[in-house]
Amino acid sequence: MKKQKNLKQHIGLLLAAGLLFAGTTVSAAENEPEQPKCMTTEQVEELNLCNTLDEQEPLTVEEATRTYQAGNTVVSFLGDSITTYQDYTDYSEAGNYYKDSIMSVDDTWWMQVLKANDWTLGVNESLGGSRVTWDGVTEDNLHHIGKNYYMASDTRIDKLGKNGVPDKIFVFGGMNDILSQGAANVGNVQETYTYGKTDDFGDAYYTMITKIEKEYPDAQIICLIPYHTIYSLNYQIIAQDTEKVAAIIKDICEKKDLVALDLRELNLEGQNDMETADYVHPNERGMKKIADFTLEGIKPHYGLVEKDGKYYYYDENGKMVRDKLIDYDGNTWYFQKDGTAAVSKRVDDSSGEYKLYFDENGHMVKDVMQKDPNSDHVWYFDGDGHQVFHQYVKKDNVIRYFDKDGNQFTGECYTDKDGNPHYFKEDGTMIYNDWYFDGSFTYYLQYDGTPMKDRLTYHPDGEHIIYLDKEGHEVFNNFQYCPSVGYTCYFDSQGYLYKDQRYLYKDQFPFVGNRVYYLNANGKMEDSGWFQFANGRDYGYANSNGTLVTTGFSYDPYGRVVFYHWNGMVARGLISDGVYYYNMDADDGHYLGQFPVR
């Protein structure tokens, strides 16, 4: 047993460290003697033979003589020596590690999976020592390297359907690429992989899976990720390549929406879970762990599943949903490209037309004010869950505005595209159906928040009339032409329209540069000549600029002499200047005669 003897000598110190294969590299103890950075070429070759022959012999292809028949589901396996068992593969003893003298076939991980589900074995296309990669040149029958031996080869993939089209295909490879210590180029995760290129692990694995998908489009593909071996302890390149292989397989499975079972999570123990011949191949206990882990990982799922604090959704075929909206239990969820539910996140819908938000529970929000988790901005999502942009929203009897970025406007004044100002309170709610003073002007803001303009309207007291000009400013202490009625009015210090009201006659008329104006019963400034005051008795004369004639004796429109008082009213009856009495007509005030004062 030359091979086993050399390997046992080589790994003696490694076992003392008690490495747990948990997916991390563990440094050797301080007192351990320094180990070589790489295994020798002979050791690597012995490890990669992956059989238990004392003397190596050429590999020959032989028909499998044993199988397993059960239910209607046909399952095939594509793997390396960890999945082999003599007479169940199409290879001679040189291509198989496991056989009756090591353990019963019922103890292998793959047979346990078949029996637990009542599945029928299609083909076990596993070959000891085989890698996923191939440099495209080397042909080595002894170490099972070549065109027909690597796992991405057409020859091996074609054989998976030899005994019937498989419903499921388990792929478990990469261990020999890792243990080659650089002979196989592992590489790194790539944004895109090249189909048909096989001298790099990522490209080769992608090629292998893509070929399987093309040849068996209806089969479910389950990929097993290699575990850490005891060689990760002292050989950094092996520990690193184990991690790289795992990352690549996960990445490809995520991109292709395949199940990936990460065996690094098993914490396989060197002395308890591995065959002592090389501490790479699982014993019965290790096989049981792999089988149980696989069975748990492939359990059919349907509906919402929580794992490690994240949510996933599986359709009726047990397939993980990705990049899709799902209505579940009265709520809408979005499951991202990696399958996880979007949580506390804003996303674009499939059309790219709308933005949606999913709260801390993963539920799409509707008719909700939502704070941006990454800033102080506040958004609004309507009844369909669509974020609103450049839009006013009325909710709970208040109105808010959301700008072109969907953020709630929080300033004092927003001017819309038509030039209308809209005013907002400190809490971001828009003022409407109410008065507002901006420090310079008073506005009445209508139901849509725009200022009322060019409008005679009632004061909130319901009695007085006020005017809002073309800018929406309430007019105070000023004459104002009102286009809506077609005449000029005057508004006092409270903004009230001057009309022929009783207190106006008793108290005062407005004086502007010692000129007198009269605002009639409708509030119109008289500016068209001879007119009658609202009392129905007195007359006056208004010039075109609205000023009243107050110059004493003059003429009426009929050429008759009249007397205009200081207030613009034509005198009626008897008047005197202290020298004469003048008799003015009692109705229209025209001059009738005079006599001296005695």
PDB file of N, CA and C in Angstrom, residues 77-81 125-159 171-177 184 197-201 203-209:
ATOM      1  N   PHE A  77     -25.895  11.204 -11.725  1.00  0.00           N
ATOM      2  CA  PHE A  77     -24.865  11.888 -10.954  1.00  0.00           C
ATOM      3  C   PHE A  77     -23.640  12.097 -11.835  1.00  0.00           C
ATOM      4  N   LEU A  78     -23.063  13.304 -11.727  1.00  0.00           N
ATOM      5  CA  LEU A  78     -21.815  13.613 -12.420  1.00  0.00           C
ATOM      6  C   LEU A  78     -20.827  14.050 -11.356  1.00  0.00           C
ATOM      7  N   GLY A  79     -19.752  13.256 -11.161  1.00  0.00           N
ATOM      8  CA  GLY A  79     -18.869  13.581 -10.054  1.00  0.00           C
ATOM      9  C   GLY A  79     -17.483  13.001 -10.194  1.00  0.00           C
ATOM     10  N   ASP A  80     -16.745  13.092  -9.075  1.00  0.00           N
ATOM     11  CA  ASP A  80     -15.399  12.534  -8.998  1.00  0.00           C
ATOM     12  C   ASP A  80     -15.427  11.328  -8.065  1.00  0.00           C
ATOM     13  N   SER A  81     -14.301  10.999  -7.451  1.00  0.00           N
ATOM     14  CA  SER A  81     -14.215   9.762  -6.674  1.00  0.00           C
ATOM     15  C   SER A  81     -15.143   9.729  -5.457  1.00  0.00           C
ATOM     16  N   GLU A 125     -22.266   8.862 -13.378  1.00  0.00           N
ATOM     17  CA  GLU A 125     -21.122   9.204 -14.225  1.00  0.00           C
ATOM     18  C   GLU A 125     -20.069   9.902 -13.374  1.00  0.00           C
ATOM     19  N   SER A 126     -19.500   9.106 -12.421  1.00  0.00           N
ATOM     20  CA  SER A 126     -18.463   9.626 -11.543  1.00  0.00           C
ATOM     21  C   SER A 126     -17.164   8.899 -11.844  1.00  0.00           C
ATOM     22  N   LEU A 127     -16.069   9.670 -11.804  1.00  0.00           N
ATOM     23  CA  LEU A 127     -14.768   9.116 -12.153  1.00  0.00           C
ATOM     24  C   LEU A 127     -13.723   9.642 -11.193  1.00  0.00           C
ATOM     25  N   GLY A 128     -13.031   8.715 -10.492  1.00  0.00           N
ATOM     26  CA  GLY A 128     -11.998   9.101  -9.547  1.00  0.00           C
ATOM     27  C   GLY A 128     -10.895   9.889 -10.215  1.00  0.00           C
ATOM     28  N   GLY A 129     -10.453  10.977  -9.559  1.00  0.00           N
ATOM     29  CA  GLY A 129      -9.345  11.778 -10.077  1.00  0.00           C
ATOM     30  C   GLY A 129      -9.738  12.803 -11.119  1.00  0.00           C
ATOM     31  N   SER A 130     -10.964  12.755 -11.589  1.00  0.00           N
ATOM     32  CA  SER A 130     -11.347  13.665 -12.673  1.00  0.00           C
ATOM     33  C   SER A 130     -11.549  15.084 -12.163  1.00  0.00           C
ATOM     34  N   ARG A 131     -11.193  16.027 -13.003  1.00  0.00           N
ATOM     35  CA  ARG A 131     -11.347  17.441 -12.694  1.00  0.00           C
ATOM     36  C   ARG A 131     -12.465  18.045 -13.548  1.00  0.00           C
ATOM     37  N   VAL A 132     -12.867  19.236 -13.137  1.00  0.00           N
ATOM     38  CA  VAL A 132     -13.818  19.995 -13.973  1.00  0.00           C
ATOM     39  C   VAL A 132     -13.069  20.595 -15.149  1.00  0.00           C
ATOM     40  N   THR A 133     -11.827  21.017 -14.930  1.00  0.00           N
ATOM     41  CA  THR A 133     -11.029  21.696 -15.960  1.00  0.00           C
ATOM     42  C   THR A 133     -10.238  20.702 -16.824  1.00  0.00           C
ATOM     43  N   TRP A 134      -9.834  21.207 -17.976  1.00  0.00           N
ATOM     44  CA  TRP A 134      -8.899  20.478 -18.863  1.00  0.00           C
ATOM     45  C   TRP A 134      -8.187  21.508 -19.706  1.00  0.00           C
ATOM     46  N   ASP A 135      -6.853  21.328 -19.843  1.00  0.00           N
ATOM     47  CA  ASP A 135      -6.071  22.318 -20.593  1.00  0.00           C
ATOM     48  C   ASP A 135      -6.233  22.193 -22.100  1.00  0.00           C
ATOM     49  N   GLY A 136      -6.988  21.194 -22.547  1.00  0.00           N
ATOM     50  CA  GLY A 136      -7.228  21.034 -23.971  1.00  0.00           C
ATOM     51  C   GLY A 136      -6.143  20.282 -24.696  1.00  0.00           C
ATOM     52  N   VAL A 137      -5.102  19.863 -23.956  1.00  0.00           N
ATOM     53  CA  VAL A 137      -3.959  19.197 -24.598  1.00  0.00           C
ATOM     54  C   VAL A 137      -3.632  17.870 -23.930  1.00  0.00           C
ATOM     55  N   THR A 138      -3.490  17.877 -22.604  1.00  0.00           N
ATOM     56  CA  THR A 138      -2.981  16.718 -21.874  1.00  0.00           C
ATOM     57  C   THR A 138      -3.916  15.513 -21.981  1.00  0.00           C
ATOM     58  N   GLU A 139      -3.316  14.349 -22.268  1.00  0.00           N
ATOM     59  CA  GLU A 139      -4.042  13.080 -22.271  1.00  0.00           C
ATOM     60  C   GLU A 139      -3.270  12.136 -21.353  1.00  0.00           C
ATOM     61  N   ASP A 140      -3.814  11.833 -20.174  1.00  0.00           N
ATOM     62  CA  ASP A 140      -3.127  11.033 -19.165  1.00  0.00           C
ATOM     63  C   ASP A 140      -4.121  10.019 -18.611  1.00  0.00           C
ATOM     64  N   ASN A 141      -4.065   8.812 -19.145  1.00  0.00           N
ATOM     65  CA  ASN A 141      -5.013   7.770 -18.744  1.00  0.00           C
ATOM     66  C   ASN A 141      -4.826   7.374 -17.284  1.00  0.00           C
ATOM     67  N   LEU A 142      -3.598   7.444 -16.793  1.00  0.00           N
ATOM     68  CA  LEU A 142      -3.322   7.000 -15.433  1.00  0.00           C
ATOM     69  C   LEU A 142      -3.972   7.925 -14.408  1.00  0.00           C
ATOM     70  N   HIS A 143      -3.944   9.237 -14.690  1.00  0.00           N
ATOM     71  CA  HIS A 143      -4.503  10.208 -13.752  1.00  0.00           C
ATOM     72  C   HIS A 143      -5.854  10.733 -14.217  1.00  0.00           C
ATOM     73  N   HIS A 144      -6.396  10.127 -15.242  1.00  0.00           N
ATOM     74  CA  HIS A 144      -7.761  10.394 -15.714  1.00  0.00           C
ATOM     75  C   HIS A 144      -7.935  11.851 -16.143  1.00  0.00           C
ATOM     76  N   ILE A 145      -6.940  12.308 -16.915  1.00  0.00           N
ATOM     77  CA  ILE A 145      -6.969  13.658 -17.477  1.00  0.00           C
ATOM     78  C   ILE A 145      -7.007  13.523 -18.989  1.00  0.00           C
ATOM     79  N   GLY A 146      -7.975  14.182 -19.596  1.00  0.00           N
ATOM     80  CA  GLY A 146      -8.043  14.110 -21.055  1.00  0.00           C
ATOM     81  C   GLY A 146      -9.417  14.493 -21.578  1.00  0.00           C
ATOM     82  N   LYS A 147      -9.551  14.449 -22.891  1.00  0.00           N
ATOM     83  CA  LYS A 147     -10.752  14.906 -23.577  1.00  0.00           C
ATOM     84  C   LYS A 147     -12.011  14.210 -23.093  1.00  0.00           C
ATOM     85  N   ASN A 148     -11.909  12.928 -22.775  1.00  0.00           N
ATOM     86  CA  ASN A 148     -13.105  12.178 -22.382  1.00  0.00           C
ATOM     87  C   ASN A 148     -13.243  11.979 -20.874  1.00  0.00           C
ATOM     88  N   TYR A 149     -12.309  12.586 -20.121  1.00  0.00           N
ATOM     89  CA  TYR A 149     -12.310  12.353 -18.680  1.00  0.00           C
ATOM     90  C   TYR A 149     -12.775  13.553 -17.843  1.00  0.00           C
ATOM     91  N   TYR A 150     -12.492  14.769 -18.317  1.00  0.00           N
ATOM     92  CA  TYR A 150     -12.857  15.932 -17.489  1.00  0.00           C
ATOM     93  C   TYR A 150     -14.379  16.079 -17.450  1.00  0.00           C
ATOM     94  N   MET A 151     -14.879  16.693 -16.392  1.00  0.00           N
ATOM     95  CA  MET A 151     -16.316  16.657 -16.128  1.00  0.00           C
ATOM     96  C   MET A 151     -17.147  17.488 -17.110  1.00  0.00           C
ATOM     97  N   ALA A 152     -16.510  18.434 -17.785  1.00  0.00           N
ATOM     98  CA  ALA A 152     -17.250  19.255 -18.754  1.00  0.00           C
ATOM     99  C   ALA A 152     -17.208  18.652 -20.151  1.00  0.00           C
ATOM    100  N   SER A 153     -16.687  17.426 -20.262  1.00  0.00           N
ATOM    101  CA  SER A 153     -16.562  16.814 -21.591  1.00  0.00           C
ATOM    102  C   SER A 153     -17.921  16.386 -22.134  1.00  0.00           C
ATOM    103  N   ASP A 154     -18.061  16.444 -23.444  1.00  0.00           N
ATOM    104  CA  ASP A 154     -19.303  16.001 -24.096  1.00  0.00           C
ATOM    105  C   ASP A 154     -19.554  14.526 -23.828  1.00  0.00           C
ATOM    106  N   THR A 155     -18.450  13.750 -23.808  1.00  0.00           N
ATOM    107  CA  THR A 155     -18.585  12.298 -23.623  1.00  0.00           C
ATOM    108  C   THR A 155     -19.286  11.968 -22.313  1.00  0.00           C
ATOM    109  N   ARG A 156     -18.842  12.584 -21.249  1.00  0.00           N
ATOM    110  CA  ARG A 156     -19.414  12.260 -19.938  1.00  0.00           C
ATOM    111  C   ARG A 156     -20.827  12.823 -19.781  1.00  0.00           C
ATOM    112  N   ILE A 157     -21.055  14.014 -20.279  1.00  0.00           N
ATOM    113  CA  ILE A 157     -22.388  14.627 -20.149  1.00  0.00           C
ATOM    114  C   ILE A 157     -23.409  13.871 -20.989  1.00  0.00           C
ATOM    115  N   ASP A 158     -22.972  13.386 -22.170  1.00  0.00           N
ATOM    116  CA  ASP A 158     -23.886  12.600 -23.020  1.00  0.00           C
ATOM    117  C   ASP A 158     -24.355  11.334 -22.307  1.00  0.00           C
ATOM    118  N   LYS A 159     -23.483  10.759 -21.488  1.00  0.00           N
ATOM    119  CA  LYS A 159     -23.808   9.489 -20.825  1.00  0.00           C
ATOM    120  C   LYS A 159     -24.849   9.630 -19.714  1.00  0.00           C
ATOM    121  N   VAL A 171     -24.474  17.342  -9.467  1.00  0.00           N
ATOM    122  CA  VAL A 171     -23.111  17.606  -9.932  1.00  0.00           C
ATOM    123  C   VAL A 171     -22.245  17.883  -8.711  1.00  0.00           C
ATOM    124  N   PHE A 172     -21.224  17.046  -8.524  1.00  0.00           N
ATOM    125  CA  PHE A 172     -20.332  17.197  -7.367  1.00  0.00           C
ATOM    126  C   PHE A 172     -18.904  17.075  -7.878  1.00  0.00           C
ATOM    127  N   GLY A 173     -18.292  18.225  -8.181  1.00  0.00           N
ATOM    128  CA  GLY A 173     -16.929  18.226  -8.698  1.00  0.00           C
ATOM    129  C   GLY A 173     -16.164  19.441  -8.233  1.00  0.00           C
ATOM    130  N   GLY A 174     -14.841  19.413  -8.460  1.00  0.00           N
ATOM    131  CA  GLY A 174     -13.983  20.530  -8.096  1.00  0.00           C
ATOM    132  C   GLY A 174     -12.921  20.168  -7.082  1.00  0.00           C
ATOM    133  N   MET A 175     -13.107  19.054  -6.363  1.00  0.00           N
ATOM    134  CA  MET A 175     -12.137  18.691  -5.333  1.00  0.00           C
ATOM    135  C   MET A 175     -10.755  18.448  -5.933  1.00  0.00           C
ATOM    136  N   ASN A 176     -10.702  17.759  -7.076  1.00  0.00           N
ATOM    137  CA  ASN A 176      -9.390  17.459  -7.671  1.00  0.00           C
ATOM    138  C   ASN A 176      -8.742  18.696  -8.285  1.00  0.00           C
ATOM    139  N   ASP A 177      -9.549  19.657  -8.722  1.00  0.00           N
ATOM    140  CA  ASP A 177      -8.998  20.931  -9.201  1.00  0.00           C
ATOM    141  C   ASP A 177      -8.337  21.659  -8.036  1.00  0.00           C
ATOM    142  N   ALA A 184      -4.349  22.825 -11.964  1.00  0.00           N
ATOM    143  CA  ALA A 184      -5.597  23.267 -12.583  1.00  0.00           C
ATOM    144  C   ALA A 184      -5.806  24.727 -12.191  1.00  0.00           C
ATOM    145  N   LYS A 197     -14.621  27.360 -23.050  1.00  0.00           N
ATOM    146  CA  LYS A 197     -13.262  27.522 -22.522  1.00  0.00           C
ATOM    147  C   LYS A 197     -13.163  26.670 -21.258  1.00  0.00           C
ATOM    148  N   THR A 198     -12.173  25.757 -21.217  1.00  0.00           N
ATOM    149  CA  THR A 198     -12.151  24.784 -20.113  1.00  0.00           C
ATOM    150  C   THR A 198     -10.858  24.776 -19.308  1.00  0.00           C
ATOM    151  N   ASP A 199      -9.929  25.687 -19.603  1.00  0.00           N
ATOM    152  CA  ASP A 199      -8.662  25.680 -18.852  1.00  0.00           C
ATOM    153  C   ASP A 199      -8.720  26.585 -17.618  1.00  0.00           C
ATOM    154  N   ASP A 200      -9.886  27.134 -17.305  1.00  0.00           N
ATOM    155  CA  ASP A 200     -10.113  27.941 -16.113  1.00  0.00           C
ATOM    156  C   ASP A 200     -11.356  27.382 -15.431  1.00  0.00           C
ATOM    157  N   PHE A 201     -11.298  27.247 -14.098  1.00  0.00           N
ATOM    158  CA  PHE A 201     -12.394  26.567 -13.403  1.00  0.00           C
ATOM    159  C   PHE A 201     -13.743  27.229 -13.648  1.00  0.00           C
ATOM    160  N   ASP A 203     -14.837  29.144 -16.133  1.00  0.00           N
ATOM    161  CA  ASP A 203     -15.315  28.907 -17.504  1.00  0.00           C
ATOM    162  C   ASP A 203     -15.695  27.446 -17.701  1.00  0.00           C
ATOM    163  N   ALA A 204     -14.867  26.532 -17.143  1.00  0.00           N
ATOM    164  CA  ALA A 204     -15.146  25.099 -17.319  1.00  0.00           C
ATOM    165  C   ALA A 204     -16.433  24.701 -16.609  1.00  0.00           C
ATOM    166  N   TYR A 205     -16.631  25.199 -15.393  1.00  0.00           N
ATOM    167  CA  TYR A 205     -17.858  24.852 -14.651  1.00  0.00           C
ATOM    168  C   TYR A 205     -19.080  25.405 -15.375  1.00  0.00           C
ATOM    169  N   TYR A 206     -18.957  26.652 -15.848  1.00  0.00           N
ATOM    170  CA  TYR A 206     -20.059  27.265 -16.599  1.00  0.00           C
ATOM    171  C   TYR A 206     -20.346  26.456 -17.865  1.00  0.00           C
ATOM    172  N   THR A 207     -19.299  26.029 -18.548  1.00  0.00           N
ATOM    173  CA  THR A 207     -19.479  25.228 -19.763  1.00  0.00           C
ATOM    174  C   THR A 207     -20.175  23.915 -19.438  1.00  0.00           C
ATOM    175  N   MET A 208     -19.727  23.264 -18.354  1.00  0.00           N
ATOM    176  CA  MET A 208     -20.319  21.984 -17.947  1.00  0.00           C
ATOM    177  C   MET A 208     -21.819  22.144 -17.670  1.00  0.00           C
ATOM    178  N   ILE A 209     -22.170  23.120 -16.856  1.00  0.00           N
ATOM    179  CA  ILE A 209     -23.583  23.308 -16.498  1.00  0.00           C
ATOM    180  C   ILE A 209     -24.406  23.687 -17.720  1.00  0.00           C
TER     181      ILE A 209
END
